[in-house]
Coordinates of C-alpha atoms in Angstrom, one line a residue:
Chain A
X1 CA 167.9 85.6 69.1
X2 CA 168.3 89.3 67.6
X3 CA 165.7 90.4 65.0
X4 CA 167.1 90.5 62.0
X5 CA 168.7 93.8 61.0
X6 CA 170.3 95.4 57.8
X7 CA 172.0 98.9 57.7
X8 CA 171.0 101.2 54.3
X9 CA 173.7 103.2 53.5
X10 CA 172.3 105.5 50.8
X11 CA 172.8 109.5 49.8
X12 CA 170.1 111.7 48.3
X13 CA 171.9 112.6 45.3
X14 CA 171.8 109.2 44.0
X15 CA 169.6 108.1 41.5
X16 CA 169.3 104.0 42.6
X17 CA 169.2 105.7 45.9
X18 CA 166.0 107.4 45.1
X19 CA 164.4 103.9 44.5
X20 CA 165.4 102.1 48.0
X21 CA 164.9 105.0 49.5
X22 CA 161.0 104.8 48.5
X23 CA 160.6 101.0 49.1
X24 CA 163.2 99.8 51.5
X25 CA 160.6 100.3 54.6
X26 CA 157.8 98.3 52.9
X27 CA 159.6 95.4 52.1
X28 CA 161.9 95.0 55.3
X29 CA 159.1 95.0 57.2
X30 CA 157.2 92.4 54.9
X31 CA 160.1 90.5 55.6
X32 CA 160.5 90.9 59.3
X33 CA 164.2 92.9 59.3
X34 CA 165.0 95.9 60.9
X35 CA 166.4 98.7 59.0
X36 CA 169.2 100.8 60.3
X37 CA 169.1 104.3 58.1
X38 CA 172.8 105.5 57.1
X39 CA 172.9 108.4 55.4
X40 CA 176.6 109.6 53.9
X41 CA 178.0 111.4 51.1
X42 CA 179.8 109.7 48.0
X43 CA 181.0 112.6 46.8
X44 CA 184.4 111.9 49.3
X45 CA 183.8 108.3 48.5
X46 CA 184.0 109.0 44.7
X47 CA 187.4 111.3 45.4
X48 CA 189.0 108.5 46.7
X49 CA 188.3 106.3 43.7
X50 CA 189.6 109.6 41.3
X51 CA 186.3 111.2 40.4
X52 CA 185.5 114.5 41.0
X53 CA 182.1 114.0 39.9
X54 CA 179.2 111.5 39.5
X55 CA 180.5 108.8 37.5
X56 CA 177.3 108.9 35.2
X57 CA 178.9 112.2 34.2
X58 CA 182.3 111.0 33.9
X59 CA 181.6 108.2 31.1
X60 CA 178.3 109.6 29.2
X61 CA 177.2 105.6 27.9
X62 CA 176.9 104.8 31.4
X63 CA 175.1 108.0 31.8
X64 CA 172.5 107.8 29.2
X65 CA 172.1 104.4 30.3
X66 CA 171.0 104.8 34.1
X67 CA 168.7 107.7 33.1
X68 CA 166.7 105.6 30.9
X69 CA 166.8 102.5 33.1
X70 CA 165.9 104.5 36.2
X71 CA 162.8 105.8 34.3
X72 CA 161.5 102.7 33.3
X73 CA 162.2 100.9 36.9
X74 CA 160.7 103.8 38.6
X75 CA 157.5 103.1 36.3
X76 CA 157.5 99.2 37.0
X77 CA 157.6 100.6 40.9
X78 CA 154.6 102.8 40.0
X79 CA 157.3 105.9 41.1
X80 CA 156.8 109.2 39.8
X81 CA 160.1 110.1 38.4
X82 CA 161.1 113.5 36.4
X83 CA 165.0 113.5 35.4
X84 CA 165.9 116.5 37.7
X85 CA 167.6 119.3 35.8
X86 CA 170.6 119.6 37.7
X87 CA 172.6 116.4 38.7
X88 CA 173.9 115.3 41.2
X89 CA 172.4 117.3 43.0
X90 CA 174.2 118.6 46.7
X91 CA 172.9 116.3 49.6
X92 CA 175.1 117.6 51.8
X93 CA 172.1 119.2 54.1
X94 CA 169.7 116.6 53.6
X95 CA 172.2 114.3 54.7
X96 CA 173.0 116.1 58.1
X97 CA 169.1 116.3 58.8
X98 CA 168.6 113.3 58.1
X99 CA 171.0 112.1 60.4
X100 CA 169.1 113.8 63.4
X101 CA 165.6 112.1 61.9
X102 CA 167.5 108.8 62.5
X103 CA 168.2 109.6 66.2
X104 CA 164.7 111.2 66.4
X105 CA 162.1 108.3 64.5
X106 CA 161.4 110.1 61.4
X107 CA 164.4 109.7 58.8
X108 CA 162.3 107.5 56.6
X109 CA 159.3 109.8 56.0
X110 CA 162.0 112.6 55.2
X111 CA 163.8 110.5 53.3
X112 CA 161.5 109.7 50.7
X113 CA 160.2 113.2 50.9
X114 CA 164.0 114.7 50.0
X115 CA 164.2 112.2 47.4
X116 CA 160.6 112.9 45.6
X117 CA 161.7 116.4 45.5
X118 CA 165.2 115.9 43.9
X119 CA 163.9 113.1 41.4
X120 CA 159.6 113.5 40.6
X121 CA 159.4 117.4 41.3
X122 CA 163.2 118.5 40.2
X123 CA 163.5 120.6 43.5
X124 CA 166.9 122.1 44.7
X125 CA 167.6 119.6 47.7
X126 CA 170.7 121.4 48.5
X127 CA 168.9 124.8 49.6
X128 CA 167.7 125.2 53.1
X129 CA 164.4 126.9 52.2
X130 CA 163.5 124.0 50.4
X131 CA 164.6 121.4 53.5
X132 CA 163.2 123.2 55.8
X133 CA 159.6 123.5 53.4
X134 CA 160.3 119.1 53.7
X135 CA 160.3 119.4 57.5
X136 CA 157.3 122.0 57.7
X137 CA 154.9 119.4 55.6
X138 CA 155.9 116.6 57.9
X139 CA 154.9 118.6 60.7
X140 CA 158.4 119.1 62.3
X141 CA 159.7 122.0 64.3
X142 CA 162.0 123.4 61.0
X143 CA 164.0 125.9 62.7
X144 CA 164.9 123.5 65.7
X145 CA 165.8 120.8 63.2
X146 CA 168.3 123.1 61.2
X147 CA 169.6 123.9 64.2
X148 CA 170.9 120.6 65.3
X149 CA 171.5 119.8 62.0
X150 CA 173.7 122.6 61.4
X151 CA 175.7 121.7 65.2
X152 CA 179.3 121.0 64.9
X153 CA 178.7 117.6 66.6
X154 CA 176.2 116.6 63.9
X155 CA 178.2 117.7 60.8
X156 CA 181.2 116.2 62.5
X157 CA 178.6 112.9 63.0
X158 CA 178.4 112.5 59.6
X159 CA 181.4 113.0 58.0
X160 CA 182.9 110.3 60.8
X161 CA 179.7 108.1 59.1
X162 CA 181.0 108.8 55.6
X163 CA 184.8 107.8 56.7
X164 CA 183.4 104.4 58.2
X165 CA 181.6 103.8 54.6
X166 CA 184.9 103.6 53.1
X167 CA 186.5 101.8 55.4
X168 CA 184.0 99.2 55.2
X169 CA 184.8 98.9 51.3
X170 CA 181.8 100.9 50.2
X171 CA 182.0 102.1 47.0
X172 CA 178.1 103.4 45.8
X173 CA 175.2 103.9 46.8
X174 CA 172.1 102.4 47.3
X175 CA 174.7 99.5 49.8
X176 CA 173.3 96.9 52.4
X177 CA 175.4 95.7 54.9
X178 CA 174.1 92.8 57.2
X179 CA 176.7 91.6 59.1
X180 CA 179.9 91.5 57.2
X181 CA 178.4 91.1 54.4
X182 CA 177.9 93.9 51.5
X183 CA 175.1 94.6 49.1
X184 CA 175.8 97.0 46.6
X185 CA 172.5 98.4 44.7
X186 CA 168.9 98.8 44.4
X187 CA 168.9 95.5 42.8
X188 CA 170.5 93.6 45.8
X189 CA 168.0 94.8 48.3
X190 CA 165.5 91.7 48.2
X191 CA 169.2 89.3 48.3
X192 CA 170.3 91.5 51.5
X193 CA 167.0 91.0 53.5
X194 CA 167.2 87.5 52.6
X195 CA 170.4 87.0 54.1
X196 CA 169.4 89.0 57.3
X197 CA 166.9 86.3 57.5
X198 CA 169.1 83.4 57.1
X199 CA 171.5 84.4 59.6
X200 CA 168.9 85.4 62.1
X201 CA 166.9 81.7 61.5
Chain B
X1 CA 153.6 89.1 14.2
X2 CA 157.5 88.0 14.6
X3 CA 158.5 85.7 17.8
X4 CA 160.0 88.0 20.2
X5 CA 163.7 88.1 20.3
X6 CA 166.6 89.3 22.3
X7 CA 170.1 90.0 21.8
X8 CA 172.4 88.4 23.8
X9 CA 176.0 90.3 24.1
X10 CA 178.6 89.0 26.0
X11 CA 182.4 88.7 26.6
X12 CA 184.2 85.6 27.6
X13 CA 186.1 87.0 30.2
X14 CA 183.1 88.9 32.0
X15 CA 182.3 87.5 35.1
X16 CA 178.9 88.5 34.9
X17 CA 178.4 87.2 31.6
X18 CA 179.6 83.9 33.1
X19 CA 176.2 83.7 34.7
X20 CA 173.6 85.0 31.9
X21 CA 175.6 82.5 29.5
X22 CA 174.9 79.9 31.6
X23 CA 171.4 80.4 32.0
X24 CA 169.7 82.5 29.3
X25 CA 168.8 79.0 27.2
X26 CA 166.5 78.1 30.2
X27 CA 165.2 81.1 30.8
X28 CA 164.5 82.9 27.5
X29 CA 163.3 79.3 26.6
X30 CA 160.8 79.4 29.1
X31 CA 159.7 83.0 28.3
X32 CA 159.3 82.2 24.5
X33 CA 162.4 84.7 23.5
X34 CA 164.6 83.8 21.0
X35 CA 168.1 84.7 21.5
X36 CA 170.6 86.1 18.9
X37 CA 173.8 85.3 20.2
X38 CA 176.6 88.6 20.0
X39 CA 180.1 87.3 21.3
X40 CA 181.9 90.4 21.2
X41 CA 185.6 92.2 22.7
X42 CA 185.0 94.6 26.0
X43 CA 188.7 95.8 25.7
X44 CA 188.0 98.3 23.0
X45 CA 184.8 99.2 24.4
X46 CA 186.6 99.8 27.8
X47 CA 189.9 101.7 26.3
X48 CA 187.4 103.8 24.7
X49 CA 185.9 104.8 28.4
X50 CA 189.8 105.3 29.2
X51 CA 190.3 102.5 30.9
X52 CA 193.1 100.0 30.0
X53 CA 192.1 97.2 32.1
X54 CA 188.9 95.7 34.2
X55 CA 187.5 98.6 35.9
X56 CA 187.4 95.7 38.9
X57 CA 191.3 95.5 38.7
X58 CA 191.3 99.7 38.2
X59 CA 188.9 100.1 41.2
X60 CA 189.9 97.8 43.9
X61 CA 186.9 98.3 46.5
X62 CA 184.6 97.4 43.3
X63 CA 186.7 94.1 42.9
X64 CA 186.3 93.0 46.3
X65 CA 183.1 93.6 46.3
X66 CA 182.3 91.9 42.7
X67 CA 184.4 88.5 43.2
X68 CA 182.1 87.9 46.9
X69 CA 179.2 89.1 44.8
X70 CA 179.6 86.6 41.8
X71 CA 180.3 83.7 44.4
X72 CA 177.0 84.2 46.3
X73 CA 175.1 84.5 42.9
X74 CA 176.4 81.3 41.6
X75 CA 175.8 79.8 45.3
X76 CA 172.6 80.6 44.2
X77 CA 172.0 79.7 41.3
X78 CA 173.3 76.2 41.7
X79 CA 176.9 76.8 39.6
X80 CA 180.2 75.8 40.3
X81 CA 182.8 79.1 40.7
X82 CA 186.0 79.3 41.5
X83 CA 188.0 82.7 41.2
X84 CA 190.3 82.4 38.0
X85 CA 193.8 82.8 39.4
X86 CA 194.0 85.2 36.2
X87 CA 191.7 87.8 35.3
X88 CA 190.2 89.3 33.0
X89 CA 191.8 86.4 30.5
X90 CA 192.1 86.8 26.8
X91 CA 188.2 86.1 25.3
X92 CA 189.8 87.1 21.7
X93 CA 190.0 83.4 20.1
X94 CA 186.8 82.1 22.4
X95 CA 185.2 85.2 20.6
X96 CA 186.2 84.1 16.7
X97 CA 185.3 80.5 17.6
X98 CA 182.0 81.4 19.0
X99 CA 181.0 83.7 15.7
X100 CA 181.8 80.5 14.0
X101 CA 179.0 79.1 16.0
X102 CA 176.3 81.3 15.5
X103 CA 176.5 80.3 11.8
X104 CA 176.9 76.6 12.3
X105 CA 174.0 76.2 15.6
X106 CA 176.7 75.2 18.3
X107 CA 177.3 78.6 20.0
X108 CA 175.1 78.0 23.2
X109 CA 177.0 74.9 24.5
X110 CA 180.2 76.0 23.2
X111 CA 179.8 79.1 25.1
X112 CA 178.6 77.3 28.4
X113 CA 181.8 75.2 28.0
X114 CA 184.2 78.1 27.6
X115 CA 182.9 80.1 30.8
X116 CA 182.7 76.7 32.8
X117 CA 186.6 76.2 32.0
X118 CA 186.9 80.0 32.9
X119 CA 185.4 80.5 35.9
X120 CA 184.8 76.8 37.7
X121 CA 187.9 75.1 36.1
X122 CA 190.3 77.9 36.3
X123 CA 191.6 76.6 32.8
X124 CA 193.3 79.1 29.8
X125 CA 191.1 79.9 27.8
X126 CA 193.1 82.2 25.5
X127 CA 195.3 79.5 24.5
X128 CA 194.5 77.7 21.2
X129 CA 194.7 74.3 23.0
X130 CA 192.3 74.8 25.5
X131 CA 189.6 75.4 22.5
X132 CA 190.4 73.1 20.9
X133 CA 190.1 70.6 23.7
X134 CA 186.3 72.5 24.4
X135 CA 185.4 71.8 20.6
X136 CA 186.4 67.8 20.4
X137 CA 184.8 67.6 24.0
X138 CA 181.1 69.1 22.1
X139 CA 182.5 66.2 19.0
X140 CA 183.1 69.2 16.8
X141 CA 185.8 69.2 14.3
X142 CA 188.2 71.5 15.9
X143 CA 191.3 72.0 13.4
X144 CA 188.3 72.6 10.8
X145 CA 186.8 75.2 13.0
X146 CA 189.5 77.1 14.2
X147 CA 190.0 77.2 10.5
X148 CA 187.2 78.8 10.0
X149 CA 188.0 81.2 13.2
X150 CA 191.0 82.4 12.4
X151 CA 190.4 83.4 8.8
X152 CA 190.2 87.3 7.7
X153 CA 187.0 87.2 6.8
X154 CA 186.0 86.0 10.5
X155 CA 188.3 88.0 12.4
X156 CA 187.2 91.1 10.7
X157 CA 183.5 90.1 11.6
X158 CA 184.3 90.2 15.3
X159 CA 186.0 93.4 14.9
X160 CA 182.7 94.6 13.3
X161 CA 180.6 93.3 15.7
X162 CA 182.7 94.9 18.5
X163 CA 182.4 98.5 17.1
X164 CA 178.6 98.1 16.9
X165 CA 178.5 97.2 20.4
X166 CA 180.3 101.1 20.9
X167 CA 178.1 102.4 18.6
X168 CA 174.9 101.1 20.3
X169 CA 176.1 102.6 23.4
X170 CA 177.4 99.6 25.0
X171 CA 179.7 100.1 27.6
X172 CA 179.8 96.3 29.9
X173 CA 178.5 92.8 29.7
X174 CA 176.2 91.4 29.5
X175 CA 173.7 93.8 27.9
X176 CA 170.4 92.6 26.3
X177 CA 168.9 94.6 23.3
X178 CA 165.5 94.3 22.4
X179 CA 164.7 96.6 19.8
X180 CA 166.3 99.9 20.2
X181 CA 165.9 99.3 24.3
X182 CA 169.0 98.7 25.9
X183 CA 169.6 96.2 29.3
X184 CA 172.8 95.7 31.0
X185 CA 174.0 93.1 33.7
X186 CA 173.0 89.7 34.4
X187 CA 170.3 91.4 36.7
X188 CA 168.3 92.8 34.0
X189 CA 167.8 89.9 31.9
X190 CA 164.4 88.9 33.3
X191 CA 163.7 92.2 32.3
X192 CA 164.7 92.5 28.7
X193 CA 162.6 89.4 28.3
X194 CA 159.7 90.7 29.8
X195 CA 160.2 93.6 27.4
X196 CA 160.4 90.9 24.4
X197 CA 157.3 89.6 25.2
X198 CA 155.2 93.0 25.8
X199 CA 156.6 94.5 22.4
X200 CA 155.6 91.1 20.7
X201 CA 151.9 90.9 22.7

């Protein structure tokens, strides 16, 4: 019998992101599932669909909307949360390193590290001095990191992982998949880890 | 110190509002909320957003993904579903009749009725016939209600009510007001009650 097992497809510009980022590896584990880390970009994701920019942008009711309900779900998680200044924000970088964190054991620590400076400290994710600042405090080799981060075979890694999130009908961000089946959104996570269950039982 | 109390807006074609109409009786009965029923159109609010249709039939991936979605939900919740071979269907009549309800005290089953021929019976509900059929089911009088439904004074109330959905910032369904807060999706409902109850405590 296989333990059970959900991949987390998530991107750090994303605000819903920010909040399974910060819980998903306390819960799975409360639950017994294993969590595969996916890291992509929507912004190719979002083209496809026609929008050349976060839909929270695009329609401003929807907009105003998430902001308030991110801040008070981030306080009912007891999550610091500052609406950053510039959004979204380019996760482009954070998303290559954190593809070489998944192969190396330590995406989720720099995950919610990359998101707590994009969404409770209003940091500029997309710069490399403020990535490399993330790995430094976690008491990685920086300039190694960037390096392999920054290979062709990595940045060709993930946009191959991005092309595969649309293909498998993706379509935002915080998704679960377990199996065939698709989660979409922070509030789905606790329904996805349930399912893992049930099809592992 | 007034009962706490939370309005309810929904659309009769919303597949998400199938399920919050279904249960928020139970639940806001449970919590101690009183519920202020707000039938009201999404196609204005939607064309308004610049989009002349469901965005689930504009954005396909978010279709597919939101039919599977609603059938698990209703798996779990115990309700029967099956996918309307049209969608979204006209809500406009539904809507009028259901206004008439608020006033007379019927809304709540009415409304129960119209989303169970919707989305488990796969019957028309924009046709006159089909209301009518719902109303004499509930042993209402249903030529003096539709009366009542289609007169100016009525229609222009639902056109009213529509607009202050837009000016509220409104932009799906369900949403849940409590005061000035704003909630939207079946998802949050739980959570606009809890928010009832704190502002009433």
């Amino acid at each position: 019998m296989p333990r059970p097992a959900v991949e987390f497809w998530f991107e750090f510009a994303s605000t819903y992101s920010y909040l399974s980022v910060m819980r998903i590896e306390r819960v799975a584990e409360a639950a017994g599932v294993e969590v595969a880390w996916k890291p992509f970009l929507l912004g190719p994701v979002f083209l496809a669909l026609g929008w050349n920019d976060s839909p929270f942008n695009i329609y401003p009711p929807k907009g105003r909307y998430m902001w308030r309900d991110l801040e008070r779900l981030a306080m009912k998680e007891g999550l610091p949360f500052h609406r950053p200044s510039r959004f979204p924000r380019n996760g482009l970088l954070a998303a290559r390193v954190a593809l070489v964190g998944v192969e190396a054991g330590w995406v989720a620590p720099f995950a919610r590290a990359v998101m707590t400076a994009n969404f409770a400290e209003d940091r500029e994710i997309g710069e490399a001095a403020v990535i490399e600042d993330i790995l430094r405090a976690l008491g990685l080799p920086a300039d190694e990191v960037m390096a392999r981060a920054q290979a062709d075979a990595n940045k060709l890694a993930l946009r191959c992982q991005t092309e595969r999130a649309a293909e498998l009908g993706l379509f935002g961000a915080p998704s679960f998949r377990v199996g065939e089946e698709l989660f979409w959104g922070n509030d789905r996570l606790e329904d996805a880890l349930a399912w893992a269950c049930a099809g592992a039982a």
